[in-house]
């Protein structure tokens, strides 16, 4: 608790923390409302809901070679702030597109907004790394998980409520307002030039094609030659599969198997269960991160999450399904705290943007492939249960991978650090 209080006494961290929350809010409420709008309007075409999620993950693949380089070469605070401003404008255009019922334009604007938000996270993460000490990283990641849990707890419910109360257009306007608040918070931060520009001053004109490609290649080489970092990063392929699957398969199993008549109401309850699980799991993860080795906590959480995901596909009662989902939710913060608290410890601050710029596209690539896979084969070839088997099986596999390689590389990393010291 003392560490948490000390974090919030850091005014810059407090503002960045709140900015991250409101920026996430600026995507989730409208997206949730849009998904239910599409499920209601095109109830016989579940692929539309999957395409909505794709419009958030695919854009990352279009700009993946730029985001990390921008975060390391340009002003990180300026990047994060401008991302929020641009997303505000795109949300307003989306409002107009929905008002005139032009769905193709809505998907195009979602794609553009996803591309812009891809630049936000590496810049924001790099700023947070710069203003915190190494010991504060796991606690900060735990706090982020608490925010995510509250977000899950209330975000989906608020999104559905907004859709019912003020329509899809109103939900999109709330998105725009959230982006404005996030931009103002980031703008008010007072962060030193050394943190904002760790590699010196550069302008957008300096980032010629050869420079961008050279820096991106340097980021890939940095990860490739750092075996512990490479092992951690490789697991993000599976986390992309998890994110892609969870984004649609929970709604699908409610609508098409467990409770087709009132799946919207049950979705709100499920969101509360999931959010509560992540909230409790965040406290547990923050505590365990100081008592267990990070690789032990990580592999244990992966096995539990994978097993619970597979089990959830076998139940035929919605309340048993919620119990399984709650177990998955409890373990997710342990995974995120372990990896999120580990990576900043081993990455050079000058390379953080490029590392994040490689991690996010890798995860989004696997997430996009998962969503494309679901859109193509569900429900014609695949059953909803098989989606859970795919996701749960991948979690178990990466758990075995991590248990074999992480302890060895962690020991080697510490030995190398002692030799350097």
GROMACS .gro file of C-alpha atoms in nm:
model
  421
    1UNK     CA    1   0.000   0.000   0.000
    2UNK     CA    2   0.287   0.237   0.080
    3UNK     CA    3   0.430   0.181  -0.268
    4UNK     CA    4   0.092   0.256  -0.426
    5UNK     CA    5   0.059   0.577  -0.226
    6UNK     CA    6   0.410   0.684  -0.323
    7UNK     CA    7   0.325   0.623  -0.690
    8UNK     CA    8   0.022   0.850  -0.672
    9UNK     CA    9   0.228   1.118  -0.501
   10UNK     CA   10   0.416   1.136  -0.830
   11UNK     CA   11   0.195   1.387  -1.009
   12UNK     CA   12   0.320   1.290  -1.353
   13UNK     CA   13   0.244   0.924  -1.291
   14UNK     CA   14  -0.102   1.006  -1.156
   15UNK     CA   15  -0.185   1.206  -1.469
   16UNK     CA   16  -0.048   0.940  -1.705
   17UNK     CA   17  -0.237   0.674  -1.509
   18UNK     CA   18  -0.566   0.863  -1.546
   19UNK     CA   19  -0.488   0.943  -1.911
   20UNK     CA   20  -0.440   0.574  -1.987
   21UNK     CA   21  -0.773   0.495  -1.824
   22UNK     CA   22  -0.969   0.763  -2.010
   23UNK     CA   23  -0.800   0.681  -2.340
   24UNK     CA   24  -0.903   0.317  -2.301
   25UNK     CA   25  -1.251   0.437  -2.210
   26UNK     CA   26  -1.244   0.630  -2.536
   27UNK     CA   27  -1.237   0.305  -2.727
   28UNK     CA   28  -1.425   0.048  -2.527
   29UNK     CA   29  -1.764   0.211  -2.465
   30UNK     CA   30  -1.826   0.291  -2.831
   31UNK     CA   31  -1.682  -0.040  -2.948
   32UNK     CA   32  -1.902  -0.237  -2.708
   33UNK     CA   33  -2.209  -0.043  -2.817
   34UNK     CA   34  -2.116  -0.095  -3.182
   35UNK     CA   35  -2.076  -0.471  -3.136
   36UNK     CA   36  -2.422  -0.505  -2.982
   37UNK     CA   37  -2.564  -0.274  -3.246
   38UNK     CA   38  -2.428  -0.503  -3.518
   39UNK     CA   39  -2.539  -0.821  -3.339
   40UNK     CA   40  -2.889  -0.679  -3.318
   41UNK     CA   41  -2.904  -0.539  -3.670
   42UNK     CA   42  -2.722  -0.830  -3.839
   43UNK     CA   43  -2.812  -1.112  -3.600
   44UNK     CA   44  -2.762  -1.381  -3.865
   45UNK     CA   45  -2.416  -1.254  -3.955
   46UNK     CA   46  -2.187  -1.282  -3.648
   47UNK     CA   47  -1.890  -1.206  -3.874
   48UNK     CA   48  -1.980  -0.835  -3.853
   49UNK     CA   49  -1.894  -0.831  -3.482
   50UNK     CA   50  -1.565  -1.004  -3.558
   51UNK     CA   51  -1.486  -0.749  -3.830
   52UNK     CA   52  -1.539  -0.471  -3.576
   53UNK     CA   53  -1.265  -0.619  -3.358
   54UNK     CA   54  -1.045  -0.667  -3.665
   55UNK     CA   55  -1.064  -0.295  -3.738
   56UNK     CA   56  -0.879  -0.241  -3.411
   57UNK     CA   57  -0.608  -0.504  -3.452
   58UNK     CA   58  -0.529  -0.496  -3.824
   59UNK     CA   59  -0.422  -0.126  -3.827
   60UNK     CA   60  -0.130  -0.208  -3.599
   61UNK     CA   61   0.014  -0.425  -3.875
   62UNK     CA   62   0.001  -0.131  -4.116
   63UNK     CA   63   0.215   0.097  -3.898
   64UNK     CA   64   0.416  -0.149  -3.685
   65UNK     CA   65   0.753  -0.040  -3.829
   66UNK     CA   66   0.682   0.326  -3.742
   67UNK     CA   67   0.538   0.329  -3.390
   68UNK     CA   68   0.850   0.224  -3.197
   69UNK     CA   69   1.083   0.443  -3.401
   70UNK     CA   70   0.855   0.744  -3.348
   71UNK     CA   71   0.845   0.680  -2.971
   72UNK     CA   72   1.225   0.667  -2.950
   73UNK     CA   73   1.306   0.948  -3.194
   74UNK     CA   74   1.030   1.205  -3.137
   75UNK     CA   75   0.876   1.369  -2.831
   76UNK     CA   76   0.693   1.091  -2.649
   77UNK     CA   77   0.460   1.327  -2.466
   78UNK     CA   78   0.366   1.504  -2.788
   79UNK     CA   79   0.296   1.172  -2.962
   80UNK     CA   80   0.065   1.047  -2.686
   81UNK     CA   81  -0.121   1.379  -2.667
   82UNK     CA   82  -0.169   1.411  -3.042
   83UNK     CA   83  -0.294   1.053  -3.067
   84UNK     CA   84  -0.581   1.149  -2.835
   85UNK     CA   85  -0.662   1.464  -3.034
   86UNK     CA   86  -0.670   1.275  -3.365
   87UNK     CA   87  -0.885   0.996  -3.217
   88UNK     CA   88  -1.129   1.264  -3.100
   89UNK     CA   89  -1.168   1.393  -3.454
   90UNK     CA   90  -1.206   1.042  -3.597
   91UNK     CA   91  -1.474   0.961  -3.337
   92UNK     CA   92  -1.670   1.269  -3.442
   93UNK     CA   93  -1.652   1.160  -3.806
   94UNK     CA   94  -1.768   0.814  -3.696
   95UNK     CA   95  -2.067   0.977  -3.529
   96UNK     CA   96  -2.160   1.137  -3.862
   97UNK     CA   97  -2.109   0.809  -4.050
   98UNK     CA   98  -2.342   0.626  -3.812
   99UNK     CA   99  -2.594   0.909  -3.832
  100UNK     CA  100  -2.616   0.868  -4.210
  101UNK     CA  101  -2.593   0.487  -4.176
  102UNK     CA  102  -2.276   0.442  -4.386
  103UNK     CA  103  -2.126   0.126  -4.236
  104UNK     CA  104  -1.833   0.101  -4.477
  105UNK     CA  105  -1.713   0.443  -4.364
  106UNK     CA  106  -1.760   0.340  -4.000
  107UNK     CA  107  -1.526   0.043  -4.048
  108UNK     CA  108  -1.273   0.261  -4.231
  109UNK     CA  109  -1.274   0.515  -3.948
  110UNK     CA  110  -1.236   0.237  -3.692
  111UNK     CA  111  -0.932   0.120  -3.888
  112UNK     CA  112  -0.779   0.469  -3.889
  113UNK     CA  113  -0.848   0.516  -3.518
  114UNK     CA  114  -0.684   0.183  -3.444
  115UNK     CA  115  -0.378   0.289  -3.643
  116UNK     CA  116  -0.350   0.615  -3.452
  117UNK     CA  117  -0.390   0.444  -3.112
  118UNK     CA  118  -0.102   0.214  -3.207
  119UNK     CA  119   0.130   0.510  -3.162
  120UNK     CA  120  -0.014   0.592  -2.817
  121UNK     CA  121   0.092   0.285  -2.621
  122UNK     CA  122   0.469   0.272  -2.693
  123UNK     CA  123   0.498   0.646  -2.623
  124UNK     CA  124   0.290   0.621  -2.304
  125UNK     CA  125   0.478   0.310  -2.178
  126UNK     CA  126   0.812   0.477  -2.240
  127UNK     CA  127   0.704   0.785  -2.044
  128UNK     CA  128   0.593   0.570  -1.751
  129UNK     CA  129   0.921   0.379  -1.756
  130UNK     CA  130   1.112   0.707  -1.742
  131UNK     CA  131   0.933   0.854  -1.440
  132UNK     CA  132   0.939   0.539  -1.221
  133UNK     CA  133   1.213   0.342  -1.047
  134UNK     CA  134   1.281  -0.024  -1.121
  135UNK     CA  135   1.118  -0.138  -0.795
  136UNK     CA  136   0.799   0.049  -0.881
  137UNK     CA  137   0.739  -0.126  -1.216
  138UNK     CA  138   0.549  -0.435  -1.087
  139UNK     CA  139   0.331  -0.220  -0.861
  140UNK     CA  140   0.255   0.017  -1.148
  141UNK     CA  141   0.158  -0.276  -1.371
  142UNK     CA  142  -0.063  -0.406  -1.090
  143UNK     CA  143  -0.234  -0.068  -1.076
  144UNK     CA  144  -0.286  -0.079  -1.450
  145UNK     CA  145  -0.452  -0.415  -1.401
  146UNK     CA  146  -0.681  -0.266  -1.137
  147UNK     CA  147  -0.776   0.003  -1.385
  148UNK     CA  148  -0.835  -0.261  -1.651
  149UNK     CA  149  -1.053  -0.457  -1.410
  150UNK     CA  150  -1.263  -0.153  -1.325
  151UNK     CA  151  -1.280  -0.087  -1.693
  152UNK     CA  152  -1.404  -0.438  -1.764
  153UNK     CA  153  -1.632  -0.415  -1.462
  154UNK     CA  154  -1.803  -0.099  -1.577
  155UNK     CA  155  -1.690  -0.037  -1.936
  156UNK     CA  156  -1.892  -0.306  -2.109
  157UNK     CA  157  -2.193  -0.242  -1.890
  158UNK     CA  158  -2.171   0.132  -1.956
  159UNK     CA  159  -2.133   0.062  -2.327
  160UNK     CA  160  -2.446  -0.154  -2.336
  161UNK     CA  161  -2.636   0.094  -2.116
  162UNK     CA  162  -2.533   0.383  -2.342
  163UNK     CA  163  -2.647   0.184  -2.645
  164UNK     CA  164  -2.986   0.127  -2.482
  165UNK     CA  165  -3.024   0.481  -2.343
  166UNK     CA  166  -2.870   0.715  -2.602
  167UNK     CA  167  -2.806   0.492  -2.901
  168UNK     CA  168  -2.489   0.405  -3.082
  169UNK     CA  169  -2.428   0.768  -3.182
  170UNK     CA  170  -2.435   0.882  -2.820
  171UNK     CA  171  -2.186   0.612  -2.719
  172UNK     CA  172  -1.945   0.731  -2.988
  173UNK     CA  173  -1.971   1.089  -2.855
  174UNK     CA  174  -1.871   0.961  -2.511
  175UNK     CA  175  -1.567   0.807  -2.679
  176UNK     CA  176  -1.473   1.146  -2.821
  177UNK     CA  177  -1.508   1.315  -2.481
  178UNK     CA  178  -1.287   1.052  -2.318
  179UNK     CA  179  -1.010   1.111  -2.572
  180UNK     CA  180  -1.026   1.486  -2.503
  181UNK     CA  181  -0.982   1.433  -2.127
  182UNK     CA  182  -0.687   1.198  -2.185
  183UNK     CA  183  -0.516   1.448  -2.415
  184UNK     CA  184  -0.556   1.728  -2.160
  185UNK     CA  185  -0.409   1.514  -1.881
  186UNK     CA  186  -0.103   1.423  -2.088
  187UNK     CA  187  -0.055   1.785  -2.193
  188UNK     CA  188  -0.052   1.896  -1.828
  189UNK     CA  189   0.236   1.660  -1.735
  190UNK     CA  190   0.574   1.820  -1.664
  191UNK     CA  191   0.825   1.566  -1.787
  192UNK     CA  192   1.194   1.631  -1.845
  193UNK     CA  193   1.340   1.641  -2.193
  194UNK     CA  194   1.567   1.347  -2.106
  195UNK     CA  195   1.260   1.124  -2.062
  196UNK     CA  196   1.062   1.269  -2.352
  197UNK     CA  197   1.358   1.265  -2.592
  198UNK     CA  198   1.607   1.001  -2.467
  199UNK     CA  199   1.783   0.985  -2.804
  200UNK     CA  200   1.807   1.361  -2.856
  201UNK     CA  201   1.596   1.604  -3.053
  202UNK     CA  202   1.465   1.496  -3.392
  203UNK     CA  203   1.188   1.619  -3.616
  204UNK     CA  204   0.952   1.425  -3.838
  205UNK     CA  205   1.161   1.542  -4.136
  206UNK     CA  206   1.461   1.350  -3.998
  207UNK     CA  207   1.273   1.021  -4.014
  208UNK     CA  208   1.344   0.928  -4.371
  209UNK     CA  209   1.266   0.579  -4.495
  210UNK     CA  210   1.621   0.451  -4.449
  211UNK     CA  211   1.643   0.593  -4.097
  212UNK     CA  212   1.311   0.438  -3.996
  213UNK     CA  213   1.403   0.097  -4.137
  214UNK     CA  214   1.747   0.110  -3.976
  215UNK     CA  215   1.601   0.193  -3.634
  216UNK     CA  216   1.333  -0.073  -3.668
  217UNK     CA  217   1.598  -0.329  -3.761
  218UNK     CA  218   1.802  -0.221  -3.459
  219UNK     CA  219   1.499  -0.286  -3.236
  220UNK     CA  220   1.455  -0.635  -3.383
  221UNK     CA  221   1.826  -0.708  -3.334
  222UNK     CA  222   1.809  -0.587  -2.975
  223UNK     CA  223   1.526  -0.831  -2.900
  224UNK     CA  224   1.681  -1.117  -3.098
  225UNK     CA  225   2.017  -1.090  -2.917
  226UNK     CA  226   1.853  -1.067  -2.573
  227UNK     CA  227   1.741  -1.424  -2.507
  228UNK     CA  228   1.532  -1.354  -2.197
  229UNK     CA  229   1.355  -1.065  -2.370
  230UNK     CA  230   1.305  -1.275  -2.685
  231UNK     CA  231   1.146  -1.553  -2.479
  232UNK     CA  232   0.907  -1.311  -2.310
  233UNK     CA  233   0.818  -1.137  -2.635
  234UNK     CA  234   0.752  -1.464  -2.819
  235UNK     CA  235   0.473  -1.543  -2.572
  236UNK     CA  236   0.280  -1.239  -2.692
  237UNK     CA  237   0.172  -1.443  -2.995
  238UNK     CA  238  -0.044  -1.650  -2.763
  239UNK     CA  239  -0.168  -1.345  -2.574
  240UNK     CA  240  -0.288  -1.207  -2.907
  241UNK     CA  241  -0.480  -1.530  -2.963
  242UNK     CA  242  -0.627  -1.494  -2.614
  243UNK     CA  243  -0.733  -1.133  -2.672
  244UNK     CA  244  -0.879  -1.211  -3.012
  245UNK     CA  245  -1.072  -1.509  -2.884
  246UNK     CA  246  -1.205  -1.347  -2.568
  247UNK     CA  247  -1.319  -1.037  -2.758
  248UNK     CA  248  -1.589  -1.234  -2.942
  249UNK     CA  249  -1.624  -1.590  -2.815
  250UNK     CA  250  -1.779  -1.492  -2.481
  251UNK     CA  251  -2.060  -1.309  -2.657
  252UNK     CA  252  -2.097  -1.596  -2.904
  253UNK     CA  253  -2.129  -1.867  -2.638
  254UNK     CA  254  -2.395  -1.663  -2.458
  255UNK     CA  255  -2.593  -1.578  -2.772
  256UNK     CA  256  -2.566  -1.908  -2.955
  257UNK     CA  257  -2.548  -2.165  -2.672
  258UNK     CA  258  -2.608  -2.071  -2.310
  259UNK     CA  259  -2.867  -1.792  -2.302
  260UNK     CA  260  -2.980  -1.677  -2.648
  261UNK     CA  261  -3.292  -1.496  -2.528
  262UNK     CA  262  -3.126  -1.256  -2.282
  263UNK     CA  263  -2.759  -1.263  -2.375
  264UNK     CA  264  -2.729  -0.882  -2.353
  265UNK     CA  265  -2.834  -0.872  -1.987
  266UNK     CA  266  -2.618  -1.173  -1.902
  267UNK     CA  267  -2.325  -1.006  -2.082
  268UNK     CA  268  -2.343  -0.721  -1.831
  269UNK     CA  269  -2.337  -0.968  -1.541
  270UNK     CA  270  -2.049  -1.156  -1.706
  271UNK     CA  271  -1.862  -0.827  -1.742
  272UNK     CA  272  -1.909  -0.763  -1.370
  273UNK     CA  273  -1.783  -1.113  -1.286
  274UNK     CA  274  -1.484  -1.079  -1.518
  275UNK     CA  275  -1.400  -0.729  -1.399
  276UNK     CA  276  -1.432  -0.831  -1.033
  277UNK     CA  277  -1.201  -1.126  -1.100
  278UNK     CA  278  -0.939  -0.905  -1.263
  279UNK     CA  279  -0.971  -0.651  -0.978
  280UNK     CA  280  -0.915  -0.915  -0.709
  281UNK     CA  281  -0.646  -1.077  -0.922
  282UNK     CA  282  -0.466  -0.743  -0.948
  283UNK     CA  283  -0.429  -0.722  -0.570
  284UNK     CA  284  -0.317  -1.084  -0.557
  285UNK     CA  285  -0.068  -1.034  -0.842
  286UNK     CA  286   0.083  -0.720  -0.685
  287UNK     CA  287   0.135  -0.912  -0.361
  288UNK     CA  288   0.270  -1.228  -0.524
  289UNK     CA  289   0.514  -1.030  -0.740
  290UNK     CA  290   0.715  -0.955  -0.423
  291UNK     CA  291   0.693  -1.312  -0.289
  292UNK     CA  292   0.730  -1.538  -0.592
  293UNK     CA  293   0.976  -1.537  -0.877
  294UNK     CA  294   0.815  -1.372  -1.177
  295UNK     CA  295   0.859  -1.677  -1.399
  296UNK     CA  296   0.694  -1.898  -1.134
  297UNK     CA  297   0.391  -1.669  -1.108
  298UNK     CA  298   0.371  -1.642  -1.486
  299UNK     CA  299   0.374  -2.014  -1.566
  300UNK     CA  300   0.134  -2.098  -1.281
  301UNK     CA  301  -0.114  -1.839  -1.408
  302UNK     CA  302  -0.089  -1.966  -1.767
  303UNK     CA  303  -0.171  -2.324  -1.666
  304UNK     CA  304  -0.469  -2.219  -1.453
  305UNK     CA  305  -0.604  -1.982  -1.719
  306UNK     CA  306  -0.567  -2.242  -1.995
  307UNK     CA  307  -0.736  -2.516  -1.793
  308UNK     CA  308  -1.025  -2.290  -1.688
  309UNK     CA  309  -1.077  -2.172  -2.048
  310UNK     CA  310  -1.103  -2.530  -2.175
  311UNK     CA  311  -1.334  -2.627  -1.887
  312UNK     CA  312  -1.564  -2.331  -1.957
  313UNK     CA  313  -1.647  -2.477  -2.299
  314UNK     CA  314  -1.774  -2.800  -2.145
  315UNK     CA  315  -2.036  -2.656  -1.910
  316UNK     CA  316  -2.399  -2.612  -2.012
  317UNK     CA  317  -2.502  -2.381  -1.729
  318UNK     CA  318  -2.443  -2.007  -1.753
  319UNK     CA  319  -2.356  -1.976  -1.383
  320UNK     CA  320  -2.093  -2.251  -1.403
  321UNK     CA  321  -1.956  -2.073  -1.708
  322UNK     CA  322  -1.927  -1.753  -1.504
  323UNK     CA  323  -1.729  -1.938  -1.235
  324UNK     CA  324  -1.482  -2.061  -1.498
  325UNK     CA  325  -1.461  -1.711  -1.644
  326UNK     CA  326  -1.396  -1.568  -1.299
  327UNK     CA  327  -1.103  -1.808  -1.254
  328UNK     CA  328  -0.956  -1.697  -1.589
  329UNK     CA  329  -1.001  -1.334  -1.485
  330UNK     CA  330  -0.816  -1.394  -1.157
  331UNK     CA  331  -0.509  -1.524  -1.340
  332UNK     CA  332  -0.480  -1.264  -1.618
  333UNK     CA  333  -0.334  -0.991  -1.391
  334UNK     CA  334  -0.065  -1.235  -1.278
  335UNK     CA  335   0.039  -1.285  -1.640
  336UNK     CA  336   0.040  -0.913  -1.717
  337UNK     CA  337   0.213  -0.809  -1.393
  338UNK     CA  338   0.484  -1.072  -1.442
  339UNK     CA  339   0.563  -0.974  -1.801
  340UNK     CA  340   0.482  -0.603  -1.769
  341UNK     CA  341   0.695  -0.570  -1.458
  342UNK     CA  342   0.980  -0.777  -1.603
  343UNK     CA  343   1.030  -0.614  -1.943
  344UNK     CA  344   1.104  -0.256  -1.820
  345UNK     CA  345   1.369  -0.399  -1.586
  346UNK     CA  346   1.570  -0.554  -1.867
  347UNK     CA  347   1.516  -0.303  -2.152
  348UNK     CA  348   1.735   0.001  -2.210
  349UNK     CA  349   1.514   0.314  -2.183
  350UNK     CA  350   1.652   0.433  -2.517
  351UNK     CA  351   1.514   0.117  -2.678
  352UNK     CA  352   1.183   0.091  -2.494
  353UNK     CA  353   0.978   0.247  -2.774
  354UNK     CA  354   1.118   0.011  -3.036
  355UNK     CA  355   1.071  -0.293  -2.812
  356UNK     CA  356   0.709  -0.197  -2.748
  357UNK     CA  357   0.678  -0.119  -3.119
  358UNK     CA  358   0.770  -0.481  -3.193
  359UNK     CA  359   0.564  -0.638  -2.914
  360UNK     CA  360   0.231  -0.474  -2.996
  361UNK     CA  361   0.231  -0.566  -3.368
  362UNK     CA  362   0.328  -0.923  -3.284
  363UNK     CA  363   0.034  -0.953  -3.048
  364UNK     CA  364  -0.202  -0.772  -3.284
  365UNK     CA  365  -0.089  -0.993  -3.574
  366UNK     CA  366  -0.184  -1.309  -3.388
  367UNK     CA  367  -0.502  -1.140  -3.265
  368UNK     CA  368  -0.595  -1.045  -3.622
  369UNK     CA  369  -0.524  -1.396  -3.751
  370UNK     CA  370  -0.741  -1.537  -3.473
  371UNK     CA  371  -1.029  -1.306  -3.560
  372UNK     CA  372  -0.993  -1.379  -3.932
  373UNK     CA  373  -0.991  -1.749  -3.850
  374UNK     CA  374  -1.310  -1.713  -3.645
  375UNK     CA  375  -1.479  -1.498  -3.911
  376UNK     CA  376  -1.396  -1.753  -4.182
  377UNK     CA  377  -1.477  -2.080  -4.004
  378UNK     CA  378  -1.735  -1.998  -3.734
  379UNK     CA  379  -2.009  -2.122  -3.728
  380UNK     CA  380  -1.988  -2.307  -4.063
  381UNK     CA  381  -1.698  -2.538  -3.970
  382UNK     CA  382  -1.604  -2.462  -3.609
  383UNK     CA  383  -1.830  -2.488  -3.306
  384UNK     CA  384  -1.820  -2.226  -3.034
  385UNK     CA  385  -1.664  -2.484  -2.798
  386UNK     CA  386  -1.369  -2.538  -3.031
  387UNK     CA  387  -1.281  -2.167  -3.001
  388UNK     CA  388  -1.232  -2.217  -2.628
  389UNK     CA  389  -1.022  -2.528  -2.686
  390UNK     CA  390  -0.797  -2.334  -2.922
  391UNK     CA  391  -0.739  -2.047  -2.680
  392UNK     CA  392  -0.703  -2.264  -2.370
  393UNK     CA  393  -0.468  -2.505  -2.544
  394UNK     CA  394  -0.243  -2.222  -2.658
  395UNK     CA  395  -0.217  -2.090  -2.301
  396UNK     CA  396  -0.113  -2.431  -2.172
  397UNK     CA  397   0.145  -2.473  -2.449
  398UNK     CA  398   0.309  -2.136  -2.382
  399UNK     CA  399   0.309  -2.223  -2.011
  400UNK     CA  400   0.519  -2.533  -2.084
  401UNK     CA  401   0.745  -2.324  -2.310
  402UNK     CA  402   0.803  -2.062  -2.040
  403UNK     CA  403   0.867  -2.318  -1.766
  404UNK     CA  404   1.147  -2.468  -1.977
  405UNK     CA  405   1.326  -2.150  -2.088
  406UNK     CA  406   1.260  -1.863  -1.845
  407UNK     CA  407   1.438  -1.995  -1.532
  408UNK     CA  408   1.750  -2.070  -1.737
  409UNK     CA  409   1.760  -1.733  -1.914
  410UNK     CA  410   1.674  -1.543  -1.595
  411UNK     CA  411   1.972  -1.701  -1.417
  412UNK     CA  412   2.196  -1.623  -1.715
  413UNK     CA  413   2.072  -1.260  -1.719
  414UNK     CA  414   2.154  -1.213  -1.351
  415UNK     CA  415   2.496  -1.371  -1.393
  416UNK     CA  416   2.576  -1.141  -1.685
  417UNK     CA  417   2.460  -0.835  -1.488
  418UNK     CA  418   2.688  -0.928  -1.197
  419UNK     CA  419   2.985  -0.969  -1.432
  420UNK     CA  420   2.918  -0.627  -1.585
  421UNK     CA  421   2.887  -0.467  -1.242
   0.00000   0.00000   0.00000
